[in-house]
């Protein structure tokens, strides 16, 4: 692509989009876009990010560019890669074309960890948290498998119905049902310890952290919206576990 065609707005927007989709805080997204713009000689860049969209212009009274964000995930590796590209831009070691090509490559990359690796990690996390919360070694194995089954169920359901809250509700239900079945088969001692450990991979820790950091940075809209998202996610997980008991 000809470098003259690549505008500062395109580079800033694609960088902000990747970071926001990958789970970055909104104030960090805005700061990165502003730093990139200033590196290209823009003295008064205007950026505004929310969890569902990005607004950016190169001055107060110029055309505003808007980018809609429809889905979000968690990939801290992509955030680190965008930060690396932005530092190269600020240092002046890469051209506009190189920067835009690198950002496009980062955007097209799949998640750093495959679903299989995520499920294995969820299993280990579930077993570890069960022990940390006072569970016995007899509870470790049931929590390990219940957490893995629940996380796999959430990922599978999310592919069928692209509504995150319903997927987390289903994951909580599967965890509750799996935990009950394991204890019914004589595996494990305390169902509370098994369930508490198994649901930890579903807990929206990143959303809670980002909500607090955005609120502290003065981004009230993003902070409140992410806090509500974390609250609804927690409610969906708890409701999924609780509704299983209603049918037993």
PDB file of C-alpha atoms in Angstrom:
ATOM      1  CA  UNK A   1       0.000   0.000   0.000  1.00  0.00           C
ATOM      2  CA  UNK A   2       1.265   3.466  -0.880  1.00  0.00           C
ATOM      3  CA  UNK A   3       2.445   5.306   2.239  1.00  0.00           C
ATOM      4  CA  UNK A   4       0.729   8.519   1.152  1.00  0.00           C
ATOM      5  CA  UNK A   5      -2.631   6.719   1.284  1.00  0.00           C
ATOM      6  CA  UNK A   6      -2.069   5.480   4.848  1.00  0.00           C
ATOM      7  CA  UNK A   7      -3.416   8.207   7.107  1.00  0.00           C
ATOM      8  CA  UNK A   8      -2.633   8.782  10.753  1.00  0.00           C
ATOM      9  CA  UNK A   9      -6.288   8.132  11.531  1.00  0.00           C
ATOM     10  CA  UNK A  10      -6.105   4.603  10.059  1.00  0.00           C
ATOM     11  CA  UNK A  11      -3.045   3.705  12.126  1.00  0.00           C
ATOM     12  CA  UNK A  12      -4.521   5.121  15.339  1.00  0.00           C
ATOM     13  CA  UNK A  13      -7.900   3.467  14.840  1.00  0.00           C
ATOM     14  CA  UNK A  14      -6.546   0.004  14.065  1.00  0.00           C
ATOM     15  CA  UNK A  15      -4.202   0.205  17.066  1.00  0.00           C
ATOM     16  CA  UNK A  16      -7.050   1.270  19.336  1.00  0.00           C
ATOM     17  CA  UNK A  17      -9.363  -1.393  17.908  1.00  0.00           C
ATOM     18  CA  UNK A  18      -6.908  -4.230  18.565  1.00  0.00           C
ATOM     19  CA  UNK A  19      -6.274  -3.078  22.124  1.00  0.00           C
ATOM     20  CA  UNK A  20      -9.945  -2.592  22.964  1.00  0.00           C
ATOM     21  CA  UNK A  21     -10.986  -5.951  21.486  1.00  0.00           C
ATOM     22  CA  UNK A  22      -8.146  -7.671  23.356  1.00  0.00           C
ATOM     23  CA  UNK A  23      -9.206  -6.387  26.781  1.00  0.00           C
ATOM     24  CA  UNK A  24      -7.236  -3.175  27.342  1.00  0.00           C
ATOM     25  CA  UNK A  25      -8.541  -0.358  29.545  1.00  0.00           C
ATOM     26  CA  UNK A  26     -10.150   2.514  27.645  1.00  0.00           C
ATOM     27  CA  UNK A  27      -7.794   5.144  29.061  1.00  0.00           C
ATOM     28  CA  UNK A  28      -4.850   3.042  27.892  1.00  0.00           C
ATOM     29  CA  UNK A  29      -6.386   2.799  24.415  1.00  0.00           C
ATOM     30  CA  UNK A  30      -6.810   6.573  24.218  1.00  0.00           C
ATOM     31  CA  UNK A  31      -3.285   7.205  25.502  1.00  0.00           C
ATOM     32  CA  UNK A  32      -1.768   4.881  22.877  1.00  0.00           C
ATOM     33  CA  UNK A  33      -3.729   6.515  20.042  1.00  0.00           C
ATOM     34  CA  UNK A  34      -2.727   9.990  21.191  1.00  0.00           C
ATOM     35  CA  UNK A  35       0.964   9.045  21.461  1.00  0.00           C
ATOM     36  CA  UNK A  36       0.950   7.597  17.943  1.00  0.00           C
ATOM     37  CA  UNK A  37      -0.743  10.719  16.566  1.00  0.00           C
ATOM     38  CA  UNK A  38       1.717  13.068  18.277  1.00  0.00           C
ATOM     39  CA  UNK A  39       4.605  11.020  16.911  1.00  0.00           C
ATOM     40  CA  UNK A  40       3.336  11.857  13.405  1.00  0.00           C
ATOM     41  CA  UNK A  41       3.186  15.581  14.153  1.00  0.00           C
ATOM     42  CA  UNK A  42      -0.437  15.907  15.253  1.00  0.00           C
ATOM     43  CA  UNK A  43      -0.385  18.514  18.028  1.00  0.00           C
ATOM     44  CA  UNK A  44      -3.952  18.187  19.302  1.00  0.00           C
ATOM     45  CA  UNK A  45      -5.334  14.667  18.721  1.00  0.00           C
ATOM     46  CA  UNK A  46      -8.822  13.924  20.045  1.00  0.00           C
ATOM     47  CA  UNK A  47      -9.610  10.329  21.016  1.00  0.00           C
ATOM     48  CA  UNK A  48     -12.546   8.912  22.927  1.00  0.00           C
ATOM     49  CA  UNK A  49     -13.010   5.204  23.564  1.00  0.00           C
ATOM     50  CA  UNK A  50     -15.817   3.220  25.150  1.00  0.00           C
ATOM     51  CA  UNK A  51     -16.191  -0.569  25.384  1.00  0.00           C
ATOM     52  CA  UNK A  52     -18.351  -0.514  22.231  1.00  0.00           C
ATOM     53  CA  UNK A  53     -16.774   2.176  20.048  1.00  0.00           C
ATOM     54  CA  UNK A  54     -13.860   4.524  19.285  1.00  0.00           C
ATOM     55  CA  UNK A  55     -14.007   8.155  18.155  1.00  0.00           C
ATOM     56  CA  UNK A  56     -10.874   9.818  16.820  1.00  0.00           C
ATOM     57  CA  UNK A  57      -9.969  13.047  15.034  1.00  0.00           C
ATOM     58  CA  UNK A  58      -6.685  14.834  14.421  1.00  0.00           C
ATOM     59  CA  UNK A  59      -7.926  18.219  15.685  1.00  0.00           C
ATOM     60  CA  UNK A  60     -10.840  19.955  17.389  1.00  0.00           C
ATOM     61  CA  UNK A  61     -12.820  20.979  14.291  1.00  0.00           C
ATOM     62  CA  UNK A  62     -11.881  18.240  11.819  1.00  0.00           C
ATOM     63  CA  UNK A  63     -13.753  15.166  10.613  1.00  0.00           C
ATOM     64  CA  UNK A  64     -14.349  12.627  13.378  1.00  0.00           C
ATOM     65  CA  UNK A  65     -13.731   8.958  12.586  1.00  0.00           C
ATOM     66  CA  UNK A  66     -15.873   6.362  14.357  1.00  0.00           C
ATOM     67  CA  UNK A  67     -15.174   2.645  14.719  1.00  0.00           C
ATOM     68  CA  UNK A  68     -17.767   0.232  16.141  1.00  0.00           C
ATOM     69  CA  UNK A  69     -16.591  -2.554  18.463  1.00  0.00           C
ATOM     70  CA  UNK A  70     -18.940  -5.544  18.395  1.00  0.00           C
ATOM     71  CA  UNK A  71     -16.971  -8.235  20.229  1.00  0.00           C
ATOM     72  CA  UNK A  72     -14.292  -8.385  22.898  1.00  0.00           C
ATOM     73  CA  UNK A  73     -12.022 -11.090  24.242  1.00  0.00           C
ATOM     74  CA  UNK A  74      -8.879 -11.323  26.357  1.00  0.00           C
ATOM     75  CA  UNK A  75      -5.475 -11.468  24.667  1.00  0.00           C
ATOM     76  CA  UNK A  76      -2.809  -9.576  26.586  1.00  0.00           C
ATOM     77  CA  UNK A  77      -0.180 -10.721  24.077  1.00  0.00           C
ATOM     78  CA  UNK A  78      -1.822  -8.643  21.324  1.00  0.00           C
ATOM     79  CA  UNK A  79      -1.910  -5.616  23.628  1.00  0.00           C
ATOM     80  CA  UNK A  80       1.817  -6.018  24.254  1.00  0.00           C
ATOM     81  CA  UNK A  81       2.480  -6.287  20.501  1.00  0.00           C
ATOM     82  CA  UNK A  82       0.542  -3.071  19.785  1.00  0.00           C
ATOM     83  CA  UNK A  83       2.482  -1.328  22.558  1.00  0.00           C
ATOM     84  CA  UNK A  84       5.721  -2.468  20.924  1.00  0.00           C
ATOM     85  CA  UNK A  85       4.633  -1.063  17.542  1.00  0.00           C
ATOM     86  CA  UNK A  86       3.557   2.228  19.148  1.00  0.00           C
ATOM     87  CA  UNK A  87       6.975   2.582  20.805  1.00  0.00           C
ATOM     88  CA  UNK A  88       8.647   2.015  17.444  1.00  0.00           C
ATOM     89  CA  UNK A  89       6.444   4.731  15.943  1.00  0.00           C
ATOM     90  CA  UNK A  90       7.305   7.177  18.721  1.00  0.00           C
ATOM     91  CA  UNK A  91      11.019   6.395  18.320  1.00  0.00           C
ATOM     92  CA  UNK A  92      10.723   6.891  14.543  1.00  0.00           C
ATOM     93  CA  UNK A  93      12.251   3.527  13.662  1.00  0.00           C
ATOM     94  CA  UNK A  94       9.446   2.387  11.317  1.00  0.00           C
ATOM     95  CA  UNK A  95       7.489   4.067   8.547  1.00  0.00           C
ATOM     96  CA  UNK A  96       3.726   4.474   8.304  1.00  0.00           C
ATOM     97  CA  UNK A  97       3.475   1.587   5.860  1.00  0.00           C
ATOM     98  CA  UNK A  98       5.487  -0.742   8.118  1.00  0.00           C
ATOM     99  CA  UNK A  99       3.471   0.258  11.179  1.00  0.00           C
ATOM    100  CA  UNK A 100       0.140  -0.261   9.424  1.00  0.00           C
ATOM    101  CA  UNK A 101       1.249  -3.630   8.001  1.00  0.00           C
ATOM    102  CA  UNK A 102       2.380  -4.826  11.419  1.00  0.00           C
ATOM    103  CA  UNK A 103      -0.886  -3.755  13.023  1.00  0.00           C
ATOM    104  CA  UNK A 104      -2.887  -5.503  10.304  1.00  0.00           C
ATOM    105  CA  UNK A 105      -0.872  -8.659  10.910  1.00  0.00           C
ATOM    106  CA  UNK A 106      -1.527  -8.452  14.663  1.00  0.00           C
ATOM    107  CA  UNK A 107      -5.246  -7.943  14.047  1.00  0.00           C
ATOM    108  CA  UNK A 108      -5.500 -11.001  11.772  1.00  0.00           C
ATOM    109  CA  UNK A 109      -3.642 -13.272  14.189  1.00  0.00           C
ATOM    110  CA  UNK A 110      -5.755 -15.739  16.120  1.00  0.00           C
ATOM    111  CA  UNK A 111      -5.817 -15.874  19.903  1.00  0.00           C
ATOM    112  CA  UNK A 112      -2.417 -16.618  21.403  1.00  0.00           C
ATOM    113  CA  UNK A 113      -3.728 -19.753  23.129  1.00  0.00           C
ATOM    114  CA  UNK A 114      -5.936 -22.313  21.430  1.00  0.00           C
ATOM    115  CA  UNK A 115      -9.213 -23.478  23.045  1.00  0.00           C
ATOM    116  CA  UNK A 116      -7.506 -26.723  24.077  1.00  0.00           C
ATOM    117  CA  UNK A 117      -4.778 -24.852  25.970  1.00  0.00           C
ATOM    118  CA  UNK A 118      -7.422 -22.593  27.558  1.00  0.00           C
ATOM    119  CA  UNK A 119      -9.391 -25.610  28.780  1.00  0.00           C
ATOM    120  CA  UNK A 120      -6.277 -27.257  30.230  1.00  0.00           C
ATOM    121  CA  UNK A 121      -5.373 -23.995  31.975  1.00  0.00           C
ATOM    122  CA  UNK A 122      -8.939 -23.718  33.309  1.00  0.00           C
ATOM    123  CA  UNK A 123      -8.655 -27.229  34.740  1.00  0.00           C
ATOM    124  CA  UNK A 124      -5.414 -26.430  36.568  1.00  0.00           C
ATOM    125  CA  UNK A 125      -6.785 -23.124  37.831  1.00  0.00           C
ATOM    126  CA  UNK A 126      -9.938 -24.842  39.126  1.00  0.00           C
ATOM    127  CA  UNK A 127      -8.012 -27.460  41.055  1.00  0.00           C
ATOM    128  CA  UNK A 128      -5.581 -24.901  42.429  1.00  0.00           C
ATOM    129  CA  UNK A 129      -8.298 -22.536  43.678  1.00  0.00           C
ATOM    130  CA  UNK A 130     -10.151 -25.424  45.308  1.00  0.00           C
ATOM    131  CA  UNK A 131      -7.060 -26.173  47.387  1.00  0.00           C
ATOM    132  CA  UNK A 132      -6.490 -22.474  48.121  1.00  0.00           C
ATOM    133  CA  UNK A 133     -10.068 -22.081  49.408  1.00  0.00           C
ATOM    134  CA  UNK A 134      -9.655 -24.908  51.889  1.00  0.00           C
ATOM    135  CA  UNK A 135     -10.690 -27.928  49.845  1.00  0.00           C
ATOM    136  CA  UNK A 136      -9.131 -31.329  50.375  1.00  0.00           C
ATOM    137  CA  UNK A 137      -7.089 -33.399  47.949  1.00  0.00           C
ATOM    138  CA  UNK A 138     -10.227 -35.490  47.381  1.00  0.00           C
ATOM    139  CA  UNK A 139     -11.873 -32.333  45.995  1.00  0.00           C
ATOM    140  CA  UNK A 140      -8.950 -31.504  43.697  1.00  0.00           C
ATOM    141  CA  UNK A 141      -9.719 -34.008  40.922  1.00  0.00           C
ATOM    142  CA  UNK A 142     -13.497 -33.302  40.746  1.00  0.00           C
ATOM    143  CA  UNK A 143     -12.833 -29.550  40.643  1.00  0.00           C
ATOM    144  CA  UNK A 144     -10.182 -30.075  37.976  1.00  0.00           C
ATOM    145  CA  UNK A 145     -12.574 -31.886  35.644  1.00  0.00           C
ATOM    146  CA  UNK A 146     -15.685 -29.860  36.518  1.00  0.00           C
ATOM    147  CA  UNK A 147     -13.797 -26.638  35.739  1.00  0.00           C
ATOM    148  CA  UNK A 148     -12.534 -28.005  32.435  1.00  0.00           C
ATOM    149  CA  UNK A 149     -15.950 -29.350  31.398  1.00  0.00           C
ATOM    150  CA  UNK A 150     -17.668 -26.101  32.363  1.00  0.00           C
ATOM    151  CA  UNK A 151     -15.155 -23.941  30.501  1.00  0.00           C
ATOM    152  CA  UNK A 152     -15.379 -26.160  27.412  1.00  0.00           C
ATOM    153  CA  UNK A 153     -19.171 -25.944  27.584  1.00  0.00           C
ATOM    154  CA  UNK A 154     -19.016 -22.153  27.753  1.00  0.00           C
ATOM    155  CA  UNK A 155     -16.727 -21.951  24.699  1.00  0.00           C
ATOM    156  CA  UNK A 156     -18.920 -24.354  22.717  1.00  0.00           C
ATOM    157  CA  UNK A 157     -22.150 -22.552  23.636  1.00  0.00           C
ATOM    158  CA  UNK A 158     -20.616 -19.175  22.756  1.00  0.00           C
ATOM    159  CA  UNK A 159     -19.965 -20.425  19.209  1.00  0.00           C
ATOM    160  CA  UNK A 160     -23.628 -21.402  18.845  1.00  0.00           C
ATOM    161  CA  UNK A 161     -25.124 -18.286  20.452  1.00  0.00           C
ATOM    162  CA  UNK A 162     -22.949 -15.179  20.374  1.00  0.00           C
ATOM    163  CA  UNK A 163     -24.256 -13.864  23.688  1.00  0.00           C
ATOM    164  CA  UNK A 164     -21.537 -13.955  26.322  1.00  0.00           C
ATOM    165  CA  UNK A 165     -23.896 -13.880  29.306  1.00  0.00           C
ATOM    166  CA  UNK A 166     -25.843 -16.935  28.109  1.00  0.00           C
ATOM    167  CA  UNK A 167     -22.581 -18.790  27.496  1.00  0.00           C
ATOM    168  CA  UNK A 168     -21.410 -18.044  31.032  1.00  0.00           C
ATOM    169  CA  UNK A 169     -24.802 -19.052  32.406  1.00  0.00           C
ATOM    170  CA  UNK A 170     -24.490 -22.381  30.580  1.00  0.00           C
ATOM    171  CA  UNK A 171     -20.907 -22.803  31.828  1.00  0.00           C
ATOM    172  CA  UNK A 172     -22.051 -22.252  35.428  1.00  0.00           C
ATOM    173  CA  UNK A 173     -24.878 -24.754  34.974  1.00  0.00           C
ATOM    174  CA  UNK A 174     -22.508 -27.393  33.564  1.00  0.00           C
ATOM    175  CA  UNK A 175     -20.074 -26.827  36.443  1.00  0.00           C
ATOM    176  CA  UNK A 176     -22.836 -27.250  39.025  1.00  0.00           C
ATOM    177  CA  UNK A 177     -24.155 -30.378  37.356  1.00  0.00           C
ATOM    178  CA  UNK A 178     -20.683 -31.911  36.907  1.00  0.00           C
ATOM    179  CA  UNK A 179     -19.746 -31.200  40.520  1.00  0.00           C
ATOM    180  CA  UNK A 180     -22.949 -32.870  41.755  1.00  0.00           C
ATOM    181  CA  UNK A 181     -22.384 -35.930  39.568  1.00  0.00           C
ATOM    182  CA  UNK A 182     -18.772 -36.326  40.709  1.00  0.00           C
ATOM    183  CA  UNK A 183     -19.763 -36.243  44.374  1.00  0.00           C
ATOM    184  CA  UNK A 184     -22.699 -38.575  43.685  1.00  0.00           C
ATOM    185  CA  UNK A 185     -20.184 -41.038  42.228  1.00  0.00           C
ATOM    186  CA  UNK A 186     -18.115 -40.785  45.391  1.00  0.00           C
ATOM    187  CA  UNK A 187     -15.417 -38.454  44.049  1.00  0.00           C
ATOM    188  CA  UNK A 188     -14.771 -35.530  46.356  1.00  0.00           C
ATOM    189  CA  UNK A 189     -15.832 -34.524  49.861  1.00  0.00           C
ATOM    190  CA  UNK A 190     -17.386 -31.037  49.756  1.00  0.00           C
ATOM    191  CA  UNK A 191     -19.448 -29.828  46.818  1.00  0.00           C
ATOM    192  CA  UNK A 192     -18.997 -26.187  47.877  1.00  0.00           C
ATOM    193  CA  UNK A 193     -15.209 -26.389  47.553  1.00  0.00           C
ATOM    194  CA  UNK A 194     -15.473 -28.127  44.179  1.00  0.00           C
ATOM    195  CA  UNK A 195     -17.896 -25.560  42.725  1.00  0.00           C
ATOM    196  CA  UNK A 196     -16.028 -22.536  44.111  1.00  0.00           C
ATOM    197  CA  UNK A 197     -12.787 -23.688  42.522  1.00  0.00           C
ATOM    198  CA  UNK A 198     -14.407 -24.753  39.245  1.00  0.00           C
ATOM    199  CA  UNK A 199     -16.135 -21.405  38.600  1.00  0.00           C
ATOM    200  CA  UNK A 200     -12.985 -19.315  39.090  1.00  0.00           C
ATOM    201  CA  UNK A 201     -11.893 -19.508  35.390  1.00  0.00           C
ATOM    202  CA  UNK A 202     -15.254 -17.940  34.470  1.00  0.00           C
ATOM    203  CA  UNK A 203     -15.034 -15.091  36.994  1.00  0.00           C
ATOM    204  CA  UNK A 204     -14.611 -11.720  35.155  1.00  0.00           C
ATOM    205  CA  UNK A 205     -11.480 -10.631  36.986  1.00  0.00           C
ATOM    206  CA  UNK A 206     -10.134  -8.596  34.064  1.00  0.00           C
ATOM    207  CA  UNK A 207     -13.419  -6.678  33.674  1.00  0.00           C
ATOM    208  CA  UNK A 208     -13.485  -5.843  37.382  1.00  0.00           C
ATOM    209  CA  UNK A 209      -9.869  -4.657  37.310  1.00  0.00           C
ATOM    210  CA  UNK A 210     -10.381  -2.574  34.159  1.00  0.00           C
ATOM    211  CA  UNK A 211     -13.571  -1.050  35.569  1.00  0.00           C
ATOM    212  CA  UNK A 212     -11.757   0.111  38.692  1.00  0.00           C
ATOM    213  CA  UNK A 213      -8.772   1.431  36.733  1.00  0.00           C
ATOM    214  CA  UNK A 214     -11.015   3.329  34.304  1.00  0.00           C
ATOM    215  CA  UNK A 215     -12.980   4.854  37.174  1.00  0.00           C
ATOM    216  CA  UNK A 216      -9.774   5.927  38.881  1.00  0.00           C
ATOM    217  CA  UNK A 217      -8.587   7.464  35.586  1.00  0.00           C
ATOM    218  CA  UNK A 218     -11.811   9.488  35.320  1.00  0.00           C
ATOM    219  CA  UNK A 219     -13.434   7.434  32.557  1.00  0.00           C
ATOM    220  CA  UNK A 220     -16.799   7.177  34.258  1.00  0.00           C
ATOM    221  CA  UNK A 221     -18.825   5.861  31.296  1.00  0.00           C
ATOM    222  CA  UNK A 222     -16.402   3.035  30.544  1.00  0.00           C
ATOM    223  CA  UNK A 223     -15.816   2.267  34.212  1.00  0.00           C
ATOM    224  CA  UNK A 224     -19.517   1.987  35.049  1.00  0.00           C
ATOM    225  CA  UNK A 225     -20.333  -0.010  31.898  1.00  0.00           C
ATOM    226  CA  UNK A 226     -17.510  -2.492  32.521  1.00  0.00           C
ATOM    227  CA  UNK A 227     -18.538  -2.754  36.161  1.00  0.00           C
ATOM    228  CA  UNK A 228     -22.115  -3.577  35.110  1.00  0.00           C
ATOM    229  CA  UNK A 229     -20.796  -6.111  32.601  1.00  0.00           C
ATOM    230  CA  UNK A 230     -18.776  -7.793  35.354  1.00  0.00           C
ATOM    231  CA  UNK A 231     -21.830  -7.753  37.645  1.00  0.00           C
ATOM    232  CA  UNK A 232     -24.078  -9.329  35.001  1.00  0.00           C
ATOM    233  CA  UNK A 233     -21.424 -11.932  34.231  1.00  0.00           C
ATOM    234  CA  UNK A 234     -21.137 -12.846  37.902  1.00  0.00           C
ATOM    235  CA  UNK A 235     -24.938 -13.055  38.146  1.00  0.00           C
ATOM    236  CA  UNK A 236     -25.080 -15.315  35.055  1.00  0.00           C
ATOM    237  CA  UNK A 237     -22.494 -17.705  36.508  1.00  0.00           C
ATOM    238  CA  UNK A 238     -24.195 -17.805  39.897  1.00  0.00           C
ATOM    239  CA  UNK A 239     -27.627 -18.278  38.339  1.00  0.00           C
ATOM    240  CA  UNK A 240     -26.325 -21.141  36.210  1.00  0.00           C
ATOM    241  CA  UNK A 241     -25.018 -22.948  39.291  1.00  0.00           C
ATOM    242  CA  UNK A 242     -28.136 -22.167  41.343  1.00  0.00           C
ATOM    243  CA  UNK A 243     -30.672 -23.272  38.728  1.00  0.00           C
ATOM    244  CA  UNK A 244     -29.061 -26.705  38.612  1.00  0.00           C
ATOM    245  CA  UNK A 245     -30.100 -27.226  42.235  1.00  0.00           C
ATOM    246  CA  UNK A 246     -33.685 -26.220  41.410  1.00  0.00           C
ATOM    247  CA  UNK A 247     -34.072 -29.369  39.324  1.00  0.00           C
ATOM    248  CA  UNK A 248     -32.402 -31.744  41.790  1.00  0.00           C
TER     249      UNK A 248
END
